[in-house]
Amino acid sequence: MTKRSIVAVLLAAALLLIPSCDAETFMRKFGTNVLGGLGGEETINQLEEQIDMIIVGEEDPESPSYDKIVSLVVQATRNPDTESKMLDSLAQTTDQASETIRTEVDNILDEVNKNMDSNISLDDFTDENINSLLESIETSEDIPAGLKNTAKTAVDDLKKLIDGINGTGTYVPTKGDIVIVKSISSVADTILAELNSSEGSEIAIDSVIDAANEALKMINTVKPSSVFSNLDLNGIIDELMSSMNDSSEEEPVPEEGHEGEVTE
C-alpha cells in the first residue's frame, strides 16, 4: 500500500470510525484529579495563558500547550458555570489569532503535501474553488443526501474563517478557532507520526481513533466560541454510520454452498 493510500485510509478512519465520545469517557483518560482541583478562575486563567503561549510561539516542545489545554478544558467542563465562562474567554478575538491559525494550517498542509505528493495551500481556497466545491457536494452521489446541507455549511464556515485569516472578510478569528485548529492538527500529527514510524504496513489505527475521539470532544466543547458554532459533528458521524450500514445491508449475500456466487 502506498503512503498516499495509507493517508487516505487513516483520514477515513478518523472521520468514520470515531465511536460516540461522551464527557465521562473523555475525562476518564485524564484521571480524577487532572490539575489538583483548580478553581474556576484559575482554570480559565491557565487556559488563556496556554493559548497565549501558542500565539507568541513559546510552547515547550517537551510539554506542549495543546496537551495542557485539553486537560484544562476537561477541568472546566466539570462545572457548568466554569464551562460557560471558559467559552466566553475563548470567544475573545485577538489580532494575532489570524497569523497563528495560518501558521498552524500551513504546517498541517506542508506535512500532508509531503506524504501525499500533493501541493495544497491556503491560497487554493479561492471563491471560485469554494463555489466549485459547493457544486460538487450538491451533485455528488457519494455524499449521503442527509449530509449535503451540513457539508455545505461546513464549507461556508471554512470560507468565512479563511477570509478572516486573510483579512478579506468581516469575521474575526477567536481563541476558540485556535483551539479547534490545534485539535485538528493533533489528529493530523498522529496520522503522520504513525505513517512515518511504520514501514508502510503496520499502522496503529487505535492511536488514530484515540486522537480523533479526543479532537471530536474538544471541538464539540469549544465550537460555540468559534466559526463552527453551528456544525453538528455528532450528526455528521451518525449520518455517515447510518449510510454505511444501509450500504452493507444492500450487498447481496452468496448462497450457502456456492461461495463466490451471488444469488439473484
Backbone as JSON, one array per atom type, in Angstrom:
{
  "sequence": "MTKRSIVAVLLAAALLLIPSCDAETFMRKFGTNVLGGLGGEETINQLEEQIDMIIVGEEDPESPSYDKIVSLVVQATRNPDTESKMLDSLAQTTDQASETIRTEVDNILDEVNKNMDSNISLDDFTDENINSLLESIETSEDIPAGLKNTAKTAVDDLKKLIDGINGTGTYVPTKGDIVIVKSISSVADTILAELNSSEGSEIAIDSVIDAANEALKMINTVKPSSVFSNLDLNGIIDELMSSMNDSSEEEPVPEEGHEGEVTE",
  "N": [[0.84, -1.19, 0.0], [0.57, 2.2, -0.87], [2.04, 5.27, 0.43], [0.29, 7.37, 0.02], [-2.18, 6.07, -0.22], [-2.37, 4.97, 2.32], [-2.56, 7.25, 3.95], [-5.03, 8.22, 3.07], [-6.73, 6.15, 3.91], [-6.38, 6.31, 6.69], [-7.31, 8.87, 7.25], [-9.97, 8.52, 6.54], [-10.66, 6.64, 8.47], [-10.35, 8.17, 10.77], [-12.47, 9.93, 10.47], [-14.75, 8.32, 10.08], [-14.77, 6.13, 11.81], [-14.93, 6.96, 14.38], [-16.03, 6.34, 17.54], [-18.99, 7.0, 19.6], [-18.38, 9.68, 21.7], [-18.51, 10.53, 24.91], [-18.65, 12.9, 27.67], [-17.83, 11.66, 30.04], [-16.22, 9.48, 29.21], [-14.23, 10.9, 27.93], [-13.1, 12.41, 30.03], [-12.2, 10.41, 31.71], [-9.84, 9.53, 30.66], [-7.93, 11.24, 31.61], [-7.84, 10.91, 34.33], [-8.96, 11.42, 37.78], [-8.14, 13.67, 39.17], [-6.95, 15.77, 37.51], [-5.69, 18.33, 37.46], [-5.26, 18.86, 40.08], [-7.58, 19.86, 41.26], [-8.27, 22.58, 40.49], [-9.59, 25.92, 40.89], [-12.41, 27.64, 39.33], [-11.75, 30.21, 38.2], [-8.96, 30.08, 38.19], [-8.54, 27.93, 36.48], [-9.49, 28.96, 34.03], [-7.78, 31.15, 33.71], [-5.3, 29.84, 33.45], [-5.81, 28.45, 31.11], [-6.08, 30.53, 29.24], [-3.48, 31.46, 29.41], [-2.01, 29.32, 28.29], [-2.98, 29.33, 25.66], [-2.12, 31.83, 24.85], [0.62, 31.33, 24.87], [0.84, 29.68, 22.67], [0.14, 31.51, 20.69], [2.25, 33.39, 20.76], [4.32, 31.76, 20.17], [5.77, 30.31, 22.11], [5.74, 27.71, 23.04], [6.55, 24.8, 24.96], [8.44, 22.25, 23.73], [8.73, 19.81, 25.03], [6.58, 19.72, 26.67], [3.85, 20.25, 25.43], [1.62, 22.99, 24.78], [-0.95, 22.4, 23.84], [-1.61, 19.88, 24.93], [-1.9, 20.55, 27.6], [-3.99, 22.33, 27.37], [-6.09, 20.63, 26.65], [-6.43, 19.19, 29.06], [-7.17, 21.31, 30.75], [-9.56, 22.18, 29.58], [-11.11, 19.91, 30.03], [-11.18, 20.06, 32.83], [-12.65, 22.43, 33.12], [-15.14, 21.73, 32.06], [-16.34, 20.29, 34.04], [-17.83, 21.83, 35.65], [-20.7, 23.63, 35.15], [-20.9, 26.47, 35.27], [-18.23, 27.29, 35.18], [-17.55, 26.24, 32.68], [-19.16, 27.79, 31.0], [-18.02, 30.33, 31.43], [-15.5, 29.77, 30.44], [-16.05, 29.43, 27.7], [-16.84, 32.0, 27.07], [-14.4, 33.26, 27.42], [-12.87, 32.01, 25.42], [-14.16, 32.96, 23.22], [-13.1, 35.4, 22.76], [-11.69, 37.74, 20.54], [-8.6, 38.2, 18.83], [-5.9, 40.1, 17.58], [-3.75, 38.62, 16.79], [-4.63, 36.09, 16.3], [-5.29, 35.32, 13.69], [-2.83, 35.09, 12.29], [-1.65, 33.1, 13.79], [-3.37, 30.91, 13.35], [-3.09, 30.65, 10.58], [-0.38, 29.89, 10.44], [-0.49, 27.41, 11.77], [-2.24, 25.95, 10.09], [-0.81, 26.03, 7.69], [1.41, 24.5, 8.44], [0.2, 21.99, 8.82], [-0.74, 21.46, 6.2], [1.69, 21.43, 4.82], [2.91, 19.09, 5.8], [1.03, 17.18, 5.04], [1.18, 17.48, 2.26], [3.78, 16.57, 1.79], [3.53, 13.85, 2.35], [1.51, 12.98, 0.7], [2.17, 13.62, -1.82], [1.19, 15.99, -2.9], [0.06, 19.38, -3.55], [-1.19, 21.43, -1.9], [-2.46, 24.51, -0.71], [-3.31, 27.32, 1.41], [-3.92, 29.32, -0.31], [-5.31, 28.12, -2.3], [-7.93, 28.13, -1.63], [-9.91, 29.77, -3.02], [-12.62, 32.0, -4.02], [-13.71, 31.0, -6.36], [-12.89, 28.29, -6.35], [-14.08, 27.43, -3.98], [-16.81, 27.75, -4.6], [-16.97, 25.9, -6.64], [-16.49, 23.58, -5.18], [-18.76, 23.53, -3.54], [-20.72, 23.11, -5.48], [-19.94, 20.58, -6.33], [-20.45, 19.08, -4.05], [-23.23, 19.24, -3.99], [-23.97, 17.81, -6.29], [-22.78, 15.37, -5.97], [-22.78, 11.8, -5.79], [-21.74, 10.29, -3.86], [-21.86, 11.46, -1.39], [-24.01, 11.25, 1.33], [-27.48, 12.1, 1.09], [-28.64, 13.32, 3.32], [-26.54, 14.62, 4.42], [-25.64, 16.65, 2.84], [-26.45, 19.4, 3.09], [-25.3, 19.99, 5.56], [-22.6, 19.58, 4.97], [-22.19, 21.61, 3.13], [-22.61, 23.81, 4.77], [-20.42, 23.53, 6.47], [-18.34, 24.02, 4.67], [-18.92, 26.66, 3.98], [-18.48, 27.85, 6.49], [-15.77, 27.33, 6.78], [-14.77, 28.84, 4.67], [-15.46, 31.36, 5.61], [-13.78, 31.52, 7.83], [-11.25, 31.4, 6.58], [-11.35, 33.73, 5.03], [-11.37, 35.49, 7.14], [-8.84, 35.03, 8.21], [-7.29, 35.95, 6.1], [-7.97, 38.57, 6.12], [-9.95, 39.5, 4.47], [-12.6, 39.35, 4.92], [-15.52, 39.81, 7.07], [-15.47, 38.39, 9.4], [-13.79, 37.85, 12.46], [-11.22, 35.92, 13.63], [-11.21, 33.81, 16.58], [-9.99, 32.93, 19.92], [-11.04, 30.46, 20.38], [-11.18, 29.4, 17.81], [-8.48, 28.98, 17.37], [-7.96, 26.91, 19.19], [-9.54, 24.87, 18.07], [-8.3, 24.49, 15.58], [-5.84, 23.57, 16.5], [-6.71, 21.18, 17.61], [-7.48, 19.73, 15.34], [-5.01, 19.64, 14.16], [-3.69, 17.97, 15.95], [-4.78, 15.46, 15.4], [-3.94, 15.15, 12.75], [-1.17, 15.16, 13.19], [-0.87, 12.79, 14.62], [-1.69, 10.88, 12.75], [0.26, 11.26, 10.74], [2.57, 10.72, 12.2], [2.23, 8.03, 12.83], [2.27, 7.04, 10.27], [4.87, 7.66, 9.4], [6.43, 6.31, 11.25], [5.95, 3.72, 10.75], [6.5, 0.96, 8.49], [5.09, 1.15, 6.25], [3.06, -0.69, 6.38], [2.33, -1.65, 8.96], [0.21, -0.1, 10.93], [-0.84, 1.69, 13.73], [-3.9, 1.81, 14.23], [-5.58, 2.26, 16.36], [-4.41, 4.33, 17.79], [-4.85, 6.48, 16.11], [-7.64, 6.63, 16.14], [-8.07, 7.16, 18.85], [-6.9, 9.71, 19.05], [-8.6, 11.07, 17.31], [-11.03, 10.81, 18.65], [-10.52, 12.34, 20.94], [-10.11, 14.86, 19.77], [-12.64, 15.24, 18.65], [-14.3, 15.52, 20.9], [-13.12, 17.79, 22.04], [-13.55, 19.71, 20.0], [-16.37, 19.73, 19.86], [-16.88, 20.73, 22.38], [-15.71, 23.33, 22.48], [-16.62, 24.63, 20.21], [-18.85, 26.46, 20.26], [-17.63, 28.89, 20.66], [-16.42, 29.53, 18.33], [-15.98, 29.8, 14.71], [-17.3, 27.62, 13.8], [-19.68, 27.19, 15.16], [-22.27, 26.27, 14.62], [-21.99, 23.76, 13.59], [-22.8, 20.41, 13.45], [-21.2, 17.91, 14.59], [-21.57, 15.34, 15.7], [-23.97, 14.65, 14.52], [-23.15, 14.49, 11.86], [-21.43, 12.27, 11.94], [-23.21, 10.28, 12.8], [-24.93, 10.2, 10.6], [-23.18, 9.37, 8.58], [-22.42, 6.84, 9.53], [-24.91, 5.59, 9.53], [-25.43, 5.63, 6.79], [-23.37, 3.96, 5.91], [-24.14, 1.55, 7.11], [-26.57, 1.11, 5.81], [-25.65, 0.68, 3.22], [-24.18, -1.67, 3.52], [-26.2, -3.45, 4.16], [-27.5, -3.66, 1.78], [-25.85, -5.13, 0.17], [-25.52, -8.06, -1.79], [-25.79, -11.43, -0.57], [-23.74, -14.29, -0.79], [-25.04, -17.44, -1.82], [-25.39, -20.24, 0.37], [-23.03, -22.78, 0.14], [-22.27, -22.14, -2.34], [-19.93, -20.52, -2.68], [-18.82, -17.34, -3.51], [-20.58, -17.05, -5.57], [-23.29, -15.06, -6.52], [-26.58, -14.76, -5.44], [-29.65, -14.4, -7.24]],
  "CA": [[0.0, 0.0, 0.0], [1.39, 3.4, -0.96], [1.81, 6.23, 1.51], [-0.91, 8.15, -0.27], [-3.33, 5.24, 0.11], [-2.44, 4.83, 3.78], [-3.08, 8.51, 4.49], [-6.46, 8.28, 2.76], [-7.41, 5.2, 4.78], [-6.36, 6.81, 8.06], [-8.22, 10.01, 7.32], [-11.32, 7.95, 6.55], [-10.86, 6.03, 9.79], [-10.52, 9.24, 11.76], [-13.78, 10.54, 10.3], [-15.86, 7.39, 10.05], [-14.73, 5.1, 12.83], [-14.95, 7.54, 15.71], [-17.2, 5.94, 18.32], [-19.59, 8.08, 20.36], [-17.43, 10.09, 22.74], [-19.17, 11.39, 25.87], [-17.74, 13.61, 28.57], [-17.26, 10.73, 31.02], [-15.13, 8.77, 28.57], [-13.18, 11.88, 27.66], [-12.43, 12.8, 31.27], [-11.58, 9.25, 32.34], [-8.49, 9.42, 30.12], [-7.01, 12.09, 32.35], [-7.9, 10.65, 35.76], [-9.96, 12.17, 38.53], [-7.56, 14.92, 39.67], [-6.02, 16.15, 36.46], [-4.93, 19.52, 37.77], [-5.28, 19.11, 41.51], [-8.77, 20.56, 41.72], [-8.17, 24.03, 40.3], [-10.84, 26.66, 40.9], [-12.86, 28.07, 38.01], [-10.97, 31.34, 37.69], [-7.58, 29.63, 37.94], [-8.59, 27.09, 35.28], [-9.63, 29.84, 32.86], [-6.54, 31.93, 33.58], [-4.25, 28.97, 32.92], [-6.18, 28.16, 29.73], [-5.7, 31.71, 28.46], [-2.02, 31.5, 29.39], [-1.52, 28.32, 27.34], [-3.3, 29.79, 24.31], [-1.21, 32.95, 24.57], [1.93, 30.76, 24.56], [0.76, 29.23, 21.27], [0.1, 32.7, 19.85], [3.57, 34.03, 20.69], [5.31, 30.77, 19.78], [6.64, 29.96, 23.23], [5.41, 26.38, 23.56], [7.64, 23.91, 25.36], [8.32, 21.0, 22.95], [8.63, 18.66, 25.94], [5.28, 19.78, 27.35], [3.09, 21.1, 24.51], [0.48, 23.72, 25.34], [-2.22, 21.78, 23.49], [-1.9, 18.83, 25.89], [-2.38, 21.22, 28.81], [-5.3, 22.9, 27.04], [-7.06, 19.53, 26.75], [-6.68, 18.95, 30.48], [-7.87, 22.46, 31.31], [-10.93, 22.14, 29.07], [-11.75, 18.85, 30.8], [-11.42, 20.61, 34.17], [-13.7, 23.44, 33.05], [-16.44, 21.13, 31.75], [-16.9, 19.64, 35.23], [-18.69, 22.79, 36.31], [-21.38, 24.39, 34.08], [-20.58, 27.89, 35.33], [-16.85, 27.45, 34.68], [-17.57, 25.97, 31.24], [-19.73, 28.96, 30.35], [-17.0, 31.39, 31.48], [-14.44, 29.36, 29.53], [-16.47, 29.71, 26.33], [-16.78, 33.46, 26.92], [-12.98, 33.59, 27.27], [-12.41, 31.53, 24.12], [-14.81, 33.75, 22.16], [-12.36, 36.64, 22.57], [-10.91, 37.88, 19.31], [-7.26, 38.75, 19.03], [-5.27, 40.45, 16.3], [-2.74, 37.62, 16.44], [-5.25, 34.79, 16.05], [-5.25, 35.01, 12.26], [-1.49, 34.63, 11.91], [-1.43, 31.82, 14.48], [-4.12, 29.88, 12.64], [-2.44, 30.47, 9.28], [0.84, 29.11, 10.66], [-0.87, 26.03, 12.1], [-2.79, 25.3, 8.89], [0.3, 25.85, 6.75], [2.2, 23.35, 8.91], [-0.56, 20.76, 8.53], [-0.74, 21.24, 4.76], [3.05, 21.08, 4.41], [3.14, 17.68, 6.12], [0.15, 16.38, 4.17], [1.74, 17.54, 0.91], [4.96, 15.71, 1.74], [3.15, 12.44, 2.41], [0.54, 12.63, -0.33], [2.68, 14.09, -3.1], [0.23, 16.99, -3.37], [0.56, 20.76, -3.44], [-2.34, 22.19, -1.44], [-2.13, 25.64, 0.15], [-4.47, 28.16, 1.73], [-4.23, 30.15, -1.48], [-6.21, 27.37, -3.19], [-9.31, 28.31, -1.19], [-10.45, 30.97, -3.66], [-14.07, 31.99, -4.19], [-14.04, 30.1, -7.49], [-12.73, 26.9, -5.93], [-15.09, 27.15, -2.96], [-18.08, 27.57, -5.3], [-16.87, 24.62, -7.35], [-16.63, 22.54, -4.17], [-20.17, 23.51, -3.15], [-21.46, 22.46, -6.58], [-19.58, 19.16, -6.3], [-21.19, 18.48, -2.93], [-24.64, 19.15, -4.37], [-24.18, 16.8, -7.35], [-22.09, 14.11, -5.65], [-23.57, 10.62, -5.43], [-21.03, 9.63, -2.77], [-22.22, 12.1, -0.13], [-25.41, 10.98, 1.67], [-28.35, 13.26, 0.89], [-28.85, 13.98, 4.59], [-25.32, 15.32, 4.84], [-25.22, 17.67, 1.88], [-26.59, 20.75, 3.64], [-24.3, 20.14, 6.61], [-21.3, 19.7, 4.33], [-22.11, 22.95, 2.54], [-22.45, 24.74, 5.88], [-19.03, 23.42, 6.92], [-17.51, 24.7, 3.67], [-19.17, 28.09, 4.16], [-17.79, 28.26, 7.72], [-14.33, 27.3, 6.48], [-14.51, 30.01, 3.82], [-15.54, 32.54, 6.49], [-12.55, 31.54, 8.64], [-10.12, 31.72, 5.71], [-11.46, 35.15, 4.73], [-10.96, 36.19, 8.35], [-7.38, 34.91, 8.29], [-6.7, 36.78, 5.05], [-8.4, 39.95, 6.28], [-10.83, 39.88, 3.35], [-13.99, 39.18, 5.33], [-15.94, 40.52, 8.28], [-15.28, 37.54, 10.57], [-12.5, 37.97, 13.13], [-10.96, 34.66, 14.33], [-11.19, 33.84, 18.04], [-9.13, 31.96, 20.58], [-11.69, 29.16, 20.17], [-10.75, 28.91, 16.5], [-7.11, 28.48, 17.54], [-8.05, 25.6, 19.86], [-10.08, 23.89, 17.12], [-7.25, 24.18, 14.6], [-4.86, 22.74, 17.21], [-7.31, 19.86, 17.75], [-7.35, 19.09, 14.03], [-3.58, 19.4, 13.98], [-3.3, 16.82, 16.77], [-5.15, 14.25, 14.65], [-3.02, 15.07, 11.61], [0.15, 14.78, 13.7], [-0.92, 11.37, 14.98], [-1.73, 10.12, 11.5], [1.56, 11.34, 10.07], [3.56, 10.04, 13.04], [2.03, 6.59, 12.61], [2.69, 6.75, 8.9], [6.32, 7.76, 9.28], [7.1, 5.34, 12.12], [5.7, 2.39, 10.22], [7.22, 0.64, 7.25], [4.12, 1.14, 5.16], [2.02, -1.7, 6.52], [1.87, -1.78, 10.34], [-0.26, 1.18, 11.42], [-1.61, 1.57, 14.97], [-5.14, 2.55, 13.96], [-6.17, 2.66, 17.64], [-3.86, 5.64, 18.15], [-5.54, 7.47, 15.29], [-9.01, 6.76, 16.63], [-7.99, 7.83, 20.15], [-6.66, 11.13, 18.78], [-9.81, 11.62, 16.7], [-12.02, 10.91, 19.73], [-10.16, 13.49, 21.77], [-10.36, 16.07, 18.98], [-14.08, 15.38, 18.5], [-14.83, 16.08, 22.14], [-12.61, 19.16, 22.16], [-14.24, 20.58, 19.05], [-17.76, 19.86, 20.28], [-16.93, 21.54, 23.6], [-15.32, 24.74, 22.3], [-17.1, 25.21, 18.96], [-19.71, 27.65, 20.4], [-16.79, 30.09, 20.67], [-15.67, 29.55, 17.07], [-16.74, 29.99, 13.48], [-18.04, 26.4, 13.53], [-20.63, 27.04, 16.26], [-23.5, 25.58, 14.21], [-21.65, 22.49, 12.95], [-23.19, 19.26, 14.27], [-20.28, 16.82, 14.27], [-22.17, 14.05, 16.04], [-24.96, 14.36, 13.48], [-22.41, 14.07, 10.67], [-20.93, 10.91, 12.16], [-24.38, 9.39, 12.82], [-25.43, 10.07, 9.23], [-22.22, 8.56, 7.84], [-22.53, 5.47, 10.0], [-26.18, 5.07, 9.03], [-25.27, 5.4, 5.36], [-22.51, 2.78, 5.76], [-24.94, 0.39, 7.47], [-27.54, 0.88, 4.73], [-24.93, 0.13, 2.07], [-23.81, -3.06, 3.81], [-27.4, -4.28, 4.12], [-27.91, -3.82, 0.39], [-24.94, -6.02, -0.53], [-26.04, -9.42, -1.91], [-25.06, -12.44, 0.19], [-23.59, -15.52, -1.56], [-25.85, -18.56, -1.36], [-24.59, -21.23, 1.06], [-22.6, -23.89, -0.71], [-21.83, -21.62, -3.63], [-19.1, -19.39, -2.32], [-18.38, -16.5, -4.61], [-21.69, -16.85, -6.5], [-24.29, -14.18, -5.96], [-27.94, -15.19, -5.78], [-30.47, -13.39, -7.93]],
  "C": [[0.89, 1.25, 0.0], [1.09, 4.33, 0.21], [0.53, 7.02, 1.27], [-2.17, 7.37, 0.1], [-3.5, 5.12, 1.61], [-3.02, 6.09, 4.4], [-4.59, 8.6, 4.26], [-7.26, 7.36, 3.68], [-7.48, 5.74, 6.2], [-7.28, 8.01, 8.23], [-9.67, 9.52, 7.35], [-11.64, 7.34, 7.9], [-11.12, 7.1, 10.84], [-11.91, 9.86, 11.68], [-14.93, 9.57, 10.51], [-15.9, 6.41, 11.21], [-14.71, 5.65, 14.25], [-16.19, 7.06, 16.45], [-17.77, 7.14, 19.06], [-18.7, 8.41, 21.54], [-18.12, 11.02, 23.72], [-18.16, 11.98, 26.85], [-17.08, 12.66, 29.56], [-16.07, 9.99, 30.45], [-13.94, 9.69, 28.36], [-12.39, 12.19, 28.93], [-11.69, 11.63, 31.92], [-10.12, 9.11, 31.89], [-7.47, 10.17, 30.97], [-7.07, 11.88, 33.86], [-8.86, 11.58, 36.46], [-9.44, 13.5, 39.05], [-6.5, 15.43, 38.71], [-5.11, 17.3, 36.88], [-5.02, 19.87, 39.25], [-6.45, 19.94, 41.98], [-8.68, 22.07, 41.62], [-9.55, 24.67, 40.41], [-11.16, 27.16, 39.51], [-12.01, 29.17, 37.42], [-9.55, 30.91, 37.34], [-7.52, 28.76, 36.68], [-8.62, 27.96, 34.03], [-8.36, 30.66, 32.64], [-5.42, 31.09, 32.99], [-4.53, 28.61, 31.46], [-5.77, 29.32, 28.82], [-4.18, 31.8, 28.32], [-1.45, 30.53, 28.36], [-1.81, 28.74, 25.9], [-2.39, 30.95, 23.91], [0.19, 32.44, 24.23], [1.96, 30.24, 23.13], [0.85, 30.44, 20.34], [1.49, 33.31, 19.68], [4.68, 33.04, 20.38], [6.27, 30.37, 20.88], [6.29, 28.62, 23.85], [6.67, 25.6, 23.91], [7.49, 22.6, 24.6], [8.16, 19.76, 23.82], [7.29, 18.62, 26.66], [4.36, 20.72, 26.56], [1.88, 21.76, 25.17], [-0.83, 23.03, 25.03], [-2.59, 20.68, 24.49], [-2.45, 19.43, 27.19], [-3.77, 21.82, 28.58], [-6.38, 21.83, 27.14], [-7.43, 19.29, 28.21], [-7.48, 20.08, 31.12], [-9.32, 22.52, 30.84], [-11.72, 21.06, 29.8], [-12.13, 19.38, 32.18], [-12.6, 21.57, 34.14], [-15.08, 22.83, 32.84], [-17.06, 20.42, 32.95], [-17.85, 20.55, 35.98], [-19.36, 23.66, 35.25], [-21.04, 25.87, 34.08], [-19.18, 28.16, 34.79], [-16.8, 27.22, 33.18], [-18.11, 27.17, 30.48], [-18.72, 30.11, 30.31], [-15.83, 31.06, 30.55], [-14.8, 29.71, 28.09], [-16.46, 31.22, 26.07], [-15.33, 33.9, 26.69], [-12.48, 33.2, 25.89], [-13.02, 32.33, 22.97], [-14.11, 35.08, 21.93], [-11.62, 36.63, 21.23], [-9.55, 38.48, 19.67], [-6.62, 39.0, 17.68], [-4.3, 39.38, 15.84], [-3.33, 36.25, 16.12], [-5.11, 34.38, 14.59], [-3.9, 34.44, 11.85], [-1.18, 33.28, 12.56], [-2.11, 30.69, 13.75], [-3.49, 29.6, 11.28], [-1.18, 29.61, 9.43], [0.52, 27.65, 10.93], [-1.37, 25.29, 10.86], [-1.7, 25.07, 7.86], [1.17, 24.66, 7.14], [1.52, 22.03, 8.6], [-0.48, 20.44, 7.03], [0.64, 20.86, 4.25], [3.32, 19.6, 4.64], [2.28, 16.78, 5.26], [0.7, 16.34, 2.76], [2.94, 16.62, 0.76], [4.57, 14.25, 1.62], [2.19, 12.02, 1.3], [0.96, 13.1, -1.71], [1.7, 15.08, -3.73], [0.83, 18.38, -3.18], [-0.6, 21.68, -3.07], [-1.86, 23.33, -0.55], [-3.4, 26.43, 0.44], [-4.87, 29.03, 0.55], [-5.16, 29.45, -2.46], [-7.67, 27.58, -2.83], [-9.85, 29.65, -1.7], [-11.96, 30.87, -3.75], [-14.48, 31.01, -5.28], [-13.96, 28.64, -7.07], [-13.76, 26.51, -4.87], [-16.45, 26.92, -3.62], [-18.11, 26.26, -6.07], [-17.07, 23.46, -6.38], [-18.08, 22.41, -3.73], [-21.03, 22.83, -4.22], [-21.19, 20.96, -6.59], [-20.32, 18.44, -5.19], [-22.64, 18.25, -3.33], [-24.88, 18.02, -5.36], [-23.56, 15.45, -7.03], [-23.06, 13.01, -5.28], [-22.94, 9.88, -4.26], [-21.36, 10.22, -1.41], [-23.69, 11.82, 0.16], [-26.25, 12.24, 1.58], [-28.55, 14.05, 2.19], [-27.67, 14.78, 5.08], [-24.98, 16.52, 3.97], [-25.33, 19.09, 2.43], [-25.56, 21.01, 4.73], [-22.92, 20.34, 6.02], [-21.13, 21.09, 3.73], [-21.95, 24.02, 3.62], [-21.01, 24.74, 6.38], [-18.09, 24.15, 5.96], [-17.68, 26.22, 3.79], [-18.44, 28.63, 5.39], [-16.28, 28.33, 7.5], [-13.94, 28.52, 5.65], [-14.52, 31.29, 4.68], [-14.27, 32.67, 7.33], [-11.35, 31.95, 7.8], [-10.15, 33.2, 5.32], [-11.03, 35.99, 5.94], [-9.45, 36.18, 8.51], [-6.7, 35.86, 7.31], [-7.07, 38.26, 5.18], [-9.3, 40.44, 5.18], [-12.3, 39.73, 3.69], [-14.29, 39.94, 6.6], [-15.68, 39.7, 9.54], [-13.87, 37.73, 11.13], [-12.27, 36.69, 13.93], [-10.83, 34.85, 15.84], [-10.16, 32.87, 18.6], [-9.71, 30.55, 20.44], [-11.31, 28.56, 18.83], [-9.33, 28.34, 16.58], [-7.14, 27.09, 18.16], [-8.55, 24.53, 18.89], [-9.03, 23.51, 16.09], [-6.18, 23.3, 15.24], [-5.4, 21.32, 17.4], [-7.19, 19.07, 16.45], [-5.89, 18.74, 13.77], [-3.11, 18.18, 14.77], [-3.63, 15.51, 16.08], [-4.2, 14.06, 13.47], [-1.63, 14.62, 12.05], [0.2, 13.3, 14.03], [-0.9, 10.49, 13.74], [-0.35, 10.09, 10.84], [2.66, 10.64, 10.87], [3.46, 8.53, 12.86], [2.52, 6.17, 11.23], [4.21, 6.7, 8.79], [7.07, 6.76, 10.15], [6.91, 3.91, 11.65], [6.55, 2.17, 8.98], [6.24, 0.49, 6.09], [3.03, 0.12, 5.32], [1.46, -1.78, 7.93], [1.5, -0.39, 10.88], [-1.1, 0.96, 12.67], [-2.88, 2.41, 14.84], [-5.8, 3.0, 15.26], [-5.67, 4.04, 18.07], [-4.56, 6.75, 17.37], [-6.94, 7.71, 15.81], [-9.04, 7.46, 17.98], [-7.8, 9.34, 19.96], [-7.9, 11.8, 18.19], [-10.91, 11.78, 17.74], [-11.77, 12.15, 20.58], [-10.47, 14.78, 21.04], [-11.86, 16.32, 18.83], [-14.68, 16.03, 19.74], [-14.37, 17.52, 22.32], [-13.38, 20.11, 21.26], [-15.69, 20.8, 19.45], [-17.89, 20.77, 21.5], [-16.7, 23.02, 23.32], [-15.93, 25.4, 21.07], [-18.09, 26.38, 19.13], [-18.93, 28.96, 20.39], [-16.04, 30.28, 19.36], [-16.58, 29.78, 15.88], [-17.62, 28.78, 13.18], [-19.13, 26.13, 14.57], [-21.88, 26.25, 15.89], [-23.24, 24.22, 13.57], [-21.94, 21.33, 13.89], [-22.33, 18.06, 13.91], [-20.88, 15.46, 14.58], [-23.21, 13.65, 15.01], [-24.3, 13.89, 12.2], [-21.98, 12.62, 10.79], [-22.09, 9.92, 12.13], [-24.9, 9.15, 11.4], [-24.5, 9.19, 8.39], [-22.32, 7.09, 8.24], [-23.82, 4.82, 9.51], [-26.09, 4.74, 7.55], [-24.43, 4.15, 5.1], [-23.29, 1.5, 6.07], [-25.95, 0.06, 6.38], [-26.87, 0.23, 3.53], [-24.59, -1.34, 2.3], [-25.02, -3.98, 3.76], [-27.87, -4.55, 2.7], [-27.03, -4.78, -0.39], [-25.51, -7.43, -0.6], [-25.16, -10.42, -1.17], [-24.96, -13.71, -0.64], [-24.42, -16.65, -0.95], [-24.95, -19.63, -0.75], [-24.27, -22.39, 0.13], [-22.13, -23.45, -2.06], [-21.03, -20.35, -3.39], [-18.63, -18.63, -3.56], [-19.46, -16.28, -5.63], [-22.74, -16.02, -5.81], [-25.66, -14.64, -6.42], [-28.69, -14.06, -6.44], [-31.47, -12.77, -6.95]]
}
